[in-house]
XYZ file of C-alpha atoms in Angstrom:
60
model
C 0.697 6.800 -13.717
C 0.244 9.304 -16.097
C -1.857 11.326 -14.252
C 0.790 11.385 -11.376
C 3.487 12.732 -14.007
C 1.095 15.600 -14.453
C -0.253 14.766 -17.879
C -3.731 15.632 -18.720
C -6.174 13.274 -20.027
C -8.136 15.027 -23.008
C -11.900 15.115 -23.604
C -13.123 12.429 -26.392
C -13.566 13.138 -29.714
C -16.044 11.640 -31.384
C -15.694 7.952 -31.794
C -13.811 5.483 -30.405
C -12.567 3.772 -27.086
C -9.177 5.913 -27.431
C -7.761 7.780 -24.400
C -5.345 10.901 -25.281
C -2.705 12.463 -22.329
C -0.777 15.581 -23.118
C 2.080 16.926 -20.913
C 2.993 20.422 -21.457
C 7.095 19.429 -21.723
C 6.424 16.691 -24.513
C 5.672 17.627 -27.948
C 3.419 14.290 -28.720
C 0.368 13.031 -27.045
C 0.157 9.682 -25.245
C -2.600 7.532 -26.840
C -3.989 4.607 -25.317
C -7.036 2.071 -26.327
C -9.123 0.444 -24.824
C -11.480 1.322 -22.260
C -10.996 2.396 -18.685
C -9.654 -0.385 -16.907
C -9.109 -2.871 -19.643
C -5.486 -3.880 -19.773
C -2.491 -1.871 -21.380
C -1.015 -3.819 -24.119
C 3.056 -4.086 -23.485
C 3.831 -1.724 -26.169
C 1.263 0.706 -24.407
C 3.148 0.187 -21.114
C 6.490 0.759 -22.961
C 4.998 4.197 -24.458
C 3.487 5.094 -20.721
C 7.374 4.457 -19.113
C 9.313 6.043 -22.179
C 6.877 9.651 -21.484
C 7.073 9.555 -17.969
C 11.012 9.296 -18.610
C 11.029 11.773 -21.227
C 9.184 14.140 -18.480
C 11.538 13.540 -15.485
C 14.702 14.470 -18.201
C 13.087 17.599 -19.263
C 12.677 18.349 -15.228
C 16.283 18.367 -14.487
């Protein structure tokens, strides 16, 4: 989803199962744990649906 909204998923550093998006028209990244394909935990999908929302506002 969040590569569809034209985010960009941004290489790993170091560490950790973390997975960081950035969209040029939101100040603050999107992190998500977990590894590919594991579920999104609800407050994850809450974060995913409040960016994409953020980006189609900033689009208008």
């Amino acid at each position: 989803m969040l590569l569809k909204a034209g985010f960009k998923l941004l290489p790993k550093r170091g560490k950790g199962s973390h997975s960081i998006y950035r969209h040029p028209l939101l100040s603050e990244d999107v992190k998500l744990s977990g590894k590919d394909g594991n579920d999104a935990k609800p407050y994850q999908e809450k974060n995913v649906r409040q960016a994409i929302q953020e980006i189609k506002r900033h689009e208008r």
